């Protein structure tokens, strides 16, 4: 399956789970209603026995409002489940950050100087740029010595990667990369959203058992209080019967709720195991290194702590983690992960059954030295590595890409969406290494990240416009920030166009740390720079759309993708028309634009339209169109992306600027498109 089919499969799985949980809730309501009726009969019977003195008569039973009792108890139970699910879902509304906070993780600062943390951030950055998605925030579970990790969030925009202290310290770089690639599989395949929904639903059913436990505790405390104050009096039979009945109802609620949770987690575990196998396989696909993730699993088996976690929320979020967060007891029947040996055998068929012990300290520095030595050795005889030995960064990028692409068979770029390869990983690493050190340092701090974005928006081609832009920026942000942006602008202007979008993605973790007041000032500065020249270019528009989507957070991302493309043909016309006219060259005539538009339209089922006049399309209409297209079902989104790619490639000449513009448009539609490799076809 490709990226869009995985997303559609996750959407169907989510719908099936909602149906299954609804059936479970329905069964719980029936049981609670039945128990409520039984409890009512017992209580009333103890106060008003029948003629025999043993039980109520049939006539007395018919006079009882048992239907109302059953209905009321069912409504109350449903309210408890709904409130529990709503409460938990609202707790998780912050996306991945909420999960990280609940398990006691702290955010790893983007400008950290710790060698282990720096290595972790580098691995995450490389994988994100290779996949063509925003760089997620990284969290560290400092108090956990087990080897484990998780990915959480509602969408690509608010995803986070969490890693335990044990994983960061015990795993080699290749092993850590395998674990991170596994978690990126969950990000790209839509597992995160499903996992958060599962957490909310399970908590709603769990609330029933919690309510039952509260009733039993209250009855127990009440009975102790009564015995203490009435030890010299005779017991009141009716009152005692009511107490017993209340305790029985509480115990029944607890049992019913626990049974519901058992089946809910059983369904959850079965689905999680299959997704773990898929994520393991995807990690190998991304890195072409089965030993990386395989040895990480062997490391878990060889450590005393394994992958176990101490946090009280380990069981609640067990389906999110790379490895099993607990062992023993009933958890083996409800295991959210396949057996460790099974996972290793699938990755390493010739595994000898031996696990790996703890690693010695000082690994990052030793690995850095050995990595540098390997680079120096390769530089002597491998042209792709010459850039690391003193050749210009641009030359290193081109030569390395040529070497990598010769070694790999490449498919179309649109086919690689959601499925990055080692070639993309090498390309991402080269892009990062090719950035000037001044920019690499700047994107790691909130102030520097803002300055880099301001520099990306300046117009180096028209000096008179640049002067207006800097003057305008100074009126909206701090003077020191405007001066920093002006100092960085020459470095940014010299960048290859292929580095501009990755540079944006690298700034996102630092920008996410902005205080709300600073964020408002930053937004005002961006809008002022864009408006300074009196026009809104398509790249400026795409950059702004992607930036706002990432900074807004998960609110828009949680909107269900249910719309059909057949109802949004006018929106697609606007998008394709803008892309068809993006080429400013004189030879790009009206006929060429019409040909490009028709090439894109051919990829959409049942689509028939002609290129509208230029005055019928505006950037405001484009913004509205993309917002609506972002709510399409995944398989319909695939048609939109393919149509956009066909428009760009219609003249059989694809420039870097056009590709990066297409990738920026894809980001606004929440589609991660890896960087185009040299010699690779677009579609």
XYZ file of C-alpha atoms in Angstrom, residues 229-613:
385
model
C -22.216 4.548 66.079
C -24.842 1.806 66.385
C -22.951 -1.044 68.000
C -25.484 -1.229 70.933
C -28.604 -1.145 68.799
C -30.335 -3.842 66.883
C -29.708 -3.809 63.140
C -32.394 -2.469 60.874
C -33.044 -5.203 58.313
C -34.314 -2.908 55.564
C -31.414 -0.479 55.827
C -28.938 -3.316 55.842
C -30.520 -4.789 52.730
C -30.195 -1.458 50.943
C -26.534 -1.254 51.891
C -25.913 -4.782 50.650
C -27.800 -4.057 47.436
C -25.757 -0.886 46.855
C -22.538 -2.803 47.426
C -23.668 -5.506 45.002
C -24.504 -2.888 42.375
C -21.099 -1.263 42.852
C -19.346 -4.600 42.533
C -21.380 -5.389 39.437
C -20.482 -2.034 37.865
C -16.832 -2.681 38.596
C -17.019 -6.180 37.090
C -18.957 -5.021 34.021
C -16.596 -2.092 33.471
C -13.554 -4.303 33.888
C -14.993 -6.809 31.438
C -15.616 -4.014 28.946
C -12.057 -2.769 29.344
C -10.755 -6.303 28.892
C -12.458 -6.756 25.532
C -11.636 -3.203 24.456
C -7.945 -3.738 25.152
C -8.091 -7.151 23.518
C -9.234 -5.499 20.276
C -6.674 -2.758 20.763
C -3.871 -5.263 21.339
C -4.694 -7.339 18.263
C -4.580 -4.267 16.013
C -1.456 -2.908 17.674
C 0.493 -6.114 17.086
C -0.133 -5.970 13.353
C 0.873 -2.309 13.209
C 4.099 -3.089 15.072
C 5.070 -5.696 12.480
C 4.291 -3.184 9.725
C 6.332 -0.449 11.418
C 9.310 -2.814 11.803
C 9.176 -3.630 8.101
C 8.817 0.046 7.180
C 11.868 0.944 9.285
C 13.916 -1.500 7.209
C 12.466 -0.022 4.016
C 13.406 3.512 5.088
C 16.967 2.671 6.154
C 17.805 -0.547 4.240
C 19.448 -1.648 7.482
C 17.634 -4.516 9.233
C 20.521 -4.826 11.688
C 19.768 -1.358 13.065
C 16.264 -2.015 14.378
C 17.000 -5.727 14.832
C 19.920 -5.031 17.177
C 17.808 -2.458 19.039
C 15.319 -5.255 19.780
C 18.193 -7.570 20.738
C 19.403 -4.866 23.105
C 15.978 -4.863 24.789
C 16.199 -8.614 25.309
C 19.675 -8.367 26.826
C 18.984 -5.620 29.356
C 17.598 -6.272 32.819
C 15.094 -3.419 32.391
C 14.170 -4.499 28.862
C 11.567 -2.058 27.556
C 9.626 -1.785 30.828
C 8.548 1.639 32.068
C 8.016 2.957 35.594
C 5.429 5.624 34.761
C 1.919 5.032 36.106
C 0.525 5.737 32.634
C 2.530 2.953 30.957
C -0.487 0.637 30.667
C -2.798 3.403 29.496
C -0.455 4.276 26.620
C 1.047 0.820 26.094
C -0.042 0.673 22.442
C 2.002 3.798 21.664
C 5.414 2.436 22.615
C 8.129 0.758 20.541
C 8.402 -2.147 23.001
C 6.172 -3.721 25.627
C 5.923 -1.328 28.575
C 5.109 -4.054 31.149
C 5.275 -7.818 31.593
C 3.651 -10.638 33.480
C 0.158 -11.459 34.689
C -2.765 -10.868 32.355
C -0.740 -8.391 30.305
C 0.631 -11.310 28.250
C -2.912 -12.053 27.040
C -3.461 -8.375 26.257
C 0.023 -7.714 24.869
C 0.028 -4.804 22.450
C 3.322 -6.005 20.951
C 4.334 -9.292 19.309
C 6.859 -11.473 21.162
C 10.357 -10.003 20.994
C 11.829 -13.117 19.386
C 9.194 -13.063 16.624
C 10.006 -9.457 15.738
C 13.746 -10.138 15.646
C 13.357 -13.295 13.547
C 11.305 -11.435 10.943
C 14.008 -8.787 10.659
C 17.019 -11.103 10.985
C 16.054 -14.589 9.685
C 19.461 -16.034 10.592
C 19.442 -14.696 14.151
C 21.307 -17.029 16.519
C 18.983 -16.382 19.461
C 21.525 -14.334 21.414
C 20.704 -10.914 22.869
C 23.012 -7.917 23.281
C 24.232 -6.648 26.638
C 24.592 -3.064 27.865
C 26.830 -0.679 25.936
C 29.721 1.128 27.543
C 29.585 4.876 28.072
C 31.050 7.483 25.777
C 29.363 6.058 22.686
C 28.372 9.293 20.888
C 31.876 10.755 20.900
C 33.449 7.439 19.858
C 30.908 7.069 17.059
C 31.532 10.639 15.911
C 35.269 9.994 15.648
C 34.782 6.725 13.819
C 32.182 8.337 11.498
C 34.606 11.169 10.702
C 37.392 8.681 9.953
C 35.131 6.745 7.610
C 34.251 9.985 5.830
C 37.906 10.940 5.433
C 38.717 7.501 4.065
C 35.857 7.648 1.570
C 36.778 11.180 0.515
C 40.097 9.934 -0.804
C 38.469 7.652 -3.347
C 34.748 8.454 -3.491
C 33.683 11.642 -5.278
C 30.360 11.758 -3.414
C 32.213 12.465 -0.166
C 34.547 15.157 -1.465
C 32.429 17.921 0.054
C 33.413 16.764 3.521
C 37.069 17.184 2.701
C 36.971 20.814 1.644
C 35.002 20.937 -1.614
C 32.040 23.360 -1.717
C 28.786 22.241 -0.142
C 26.837 22.546 -3.412
C 29.314 20.304 -5.235
C 29.172 17.788 -2.396
C 25.390 17.698 -2.588
C 25.358 17.082 -6.338
C 28.118 14.485 -6.331
C 26.716 12.587 -3.373
C 23.244 12.536 -4.896
C 24.614 11.185 -8.178
C 26.484 8.431 -6.342
C 23.466 7.472 -4.273
C 20.974 7.471 -7.129
C 23.235 5.288 -9.244
C 23.215 2.683 -6.495
C 19.436 2.667 -6.121
C 16.533 2.021 -8.424
C 14.215 4.995 -8.136
C 10.528 5.168 -8.794
C 8.459 8.279 -9.471
C 8.647 10.987 -6.819
C 4.929 10.829 -6.087
C 5.271 7.086 -5.404
C 7.806 7.835 -2.668
C 5.276 9.881 -0.672
C 5.182 8.370 2.801
C 7.903 5.864 1.843
C 11.347 7.494 2.048
C 14.356 5.437 1.002
C 18.024 5.437 2.035
C 18.637 7.711 -0.945
C 16.262 10.262 0.568
C 17.960 9.786 3.929
C 21.353 10.448 2.355
C 19.920 13.468 0.559
C 18.496 14.844 3.832
C 21.827 14.369 5.604
C 23.611 16.113 2.736
C 21.145 19.019 2.803
C 21.763 19.533 6.512
C 25.543 19.273 6.152
C 25.413 21.631 3.166
C 23.806 24.425 5.200
C 26.160 27.176 6.379
C 27.068 26.679 10.040
C 25.575 30.085 10.848
C 22.148 28.933 9.630
C 22.441 25.515 11.288
C 23.011 27.218 14.612
C 20.298 29.832 14.035
C 17.439 27.361 13.397
C 18.033 25.788 16.825
C 16.898 28.840 18.809
C 13.505 30.596 18.747
C 15.038 33.965 17.874
C 17.298 32.500 15.205
C 14.446 30.452 13.685
C 12.315 33.589 13.366
C 15.191 35.462 11.747
C 15.748 32.637 9.250
C 12.066 32.695 8.246
C 12.186 36.461 7.797
C 15.279 36.059 5.626
C 13.523 33.415 3.515
C 10.766 35.922 2.751
C 13.007 38.773 1.671
C 13.382 39.497 -2.056
C 17.092 39.541 -2.979
C 16.371 40.175 -6.664
C 14.897 43.665 -6.146
C 17.039 45.782 -3.774
C 14.424 48.510 -3.496
C 11.873 45.978 -2.258
C 14.349 44.565 0.274
C 14.844 48.004 1.823
C 11.088 48.417 2.198
C 10.813 44.942 3.707
C 13.489 45.544 6.380
C 12.022 48.920 7.244
C 8.551 47.359 7.559
C 9.857 44.452 9.629
C 11.494 46.828 12.104
C 8.093 48.303 12.933
C 6.611 44.916 13.890
C 9.364 43.022 15.727
C 12.225 43.820 18.088
C 15.065 45.710 16.479
C 17.600 43.046 17.484
C 15.523 40.369 15.741
C 15.211 42.456 12.581
C 18.991 43.063 12.581
C 19.665 39.329 12.990
C 17.377 38.569 10.041
C 19.223 41.145 7.940
C 22.577 39.531 8.823
C 21.299 36.082 7.883
C 19.677 37.207 4.624
C 22.884 36.978 2.481
C 23.464 33.388 3.642
C 19.866 32.457 2.865
C 19.927 34.127 -0.559
C 22.904 31.992 -1.597
C 21.106 28.742 -0.792
C 20.094 26.333 -3.500
C 16.284 26.410 -3.949
C 16.198 22.764 -2.845
C 17.350 23.828 0.628
C 14.650 26.428 1.277
C 11.793 24.102 2.258
C 14.015 21.853 4.431
C 15.257 25.016 6.128
C 11.632 25.904 6.938
C 11.059 22.424 8.381
C 14.185 22.715 10.547
C 12.898 25.930 12.134
C 9.574 24.447 13.275
C 10.667 22.831 16.584
C 12.239 26.101 17.767
C 9.271 28.177 16.565
C 6.914 25.908 18.503
C 8.632 27.079 21.710
C 7.616 30.714 21.157
C 5.584 32.404 23.881
C 2.083 33.382 22.640
C 3.023 37.084 22.660
C 6.223 36.406 20.710
C 4.272 34.225 18.291
C 1.810 37.021 17.585
C 4.703 39.387 16.922
C 6.285 36.805 14.625
C 3.045 36.361 12.671
C 2.763 40.129 12.264
C 6.333 40.258 10.974
C 5.708 37.511 8.415
C 2.544 39.191 7.131
C 4.326 42.546 6.946
C 7.199 41.122 4.882
C 4.820 39.412 2.467
C 2.714 42.557 2.027
C 5.678 44.934 1.712
C 6.057 44.527 -2.065
C 2.312 44.741 -2.711
C 1.993 41.270 -4.156
C 1.751 37.692 -2.931
C 3.897 35.203 -4.813
C 2.938 31.538 -4.953
C 6.004 30.401 -2.997
C 5.325 33.066 -0.358
C 1.741 31.883 -0.170
C 2.731 28.207 0.121
C 5.355 28.954 2.756
C 2.906 30.991 4.792
C 0.190 28.316 4.524
C 2.553 25.546 5.629
C 3.948 27.677 8.437
C 0.537 28.620 9.826
C -0.675 25.043 9.624
C 2.268 23.840 11.702
C 1.996 26.618 14.272
C -1.788 26.458 14.723
C -1.497 22.927 16.066
C -3.850 19.964 15.930
C -7.182 21.817 15.933
C -7.640 21.757 12.162
C -5.848 18.430 11.811
C -8.446 16.599 13.909
C -11.219 17.477 11.456
C -12.300 14.175 9.847
C -11.287 13.659 6.228
C -14.694 12.733 4.841
C -15.269 15.030 1.889
C -15.365 13.721 -1.658
C -13.503 15.284 -4.550
C -16.620 15.185 -6.728
C -18.046 18.004 -4.579
C -14.910 20.159 -4.832
C -14.081 20.298 -8.539
C -14.182 24.102 -8.503
C -11.542 24.146 -5.767
C -9.361 21.805 -7.816
C -9.794 24.055 -10.874
C -8.397 26.989 -8.890
C -5.381 25.016 -7.646
C -4.488 23.552 -11.041
C -4.966 26.906 -12.762
C -2.498 28.601 -10.411
C 0.097 25.856 -10.927
C -0.403 25.925 -14.699
C 0.546 29.620 -14.788
C 3.414 29.492 -12.279
C 6.118 29.446 -14.971
C 7.019 33.139 -15.578
C 9.213 32.494 -18.636
C 8.220 34.262 -21.885
C 8.011 30.984 -23.798
C 5.353 29.722 -21.388
C 2.374 30.760 -23.512
C -1.327 30.465 -22.909
C -1.337 27.256 -24.968
C 1.345 25.794 -22.684
C -0.709 26.694 -19.610
C -3.804 25.072 -21.118
C -1.792 21.957 -21.971
C -0.455 21.740 -18.418
C -3.947 22.185 -16.973
C -5.309 19.428 -19.205
C -2.468 17.096 -18.190
C -3.432 17.511 -14.553
C -7.155 17.149 -15.208
C -6.525 13.790 -16.898
C -5.471 12.306 -13.541
C -8.818 13.047 -11.880
C -11.730 10.681 -12.369
C -14.813 12.343 -13.844
C -13.127 15.762 -14.052
C -13.843 17.924 -17.076
C -13.007 21.603 -17.089
C -10.968 24.130 -19.014
C -8.380 26.603 -17.802
C -10.169 29.650 -16.358
C -9.093 33.178 -17.205
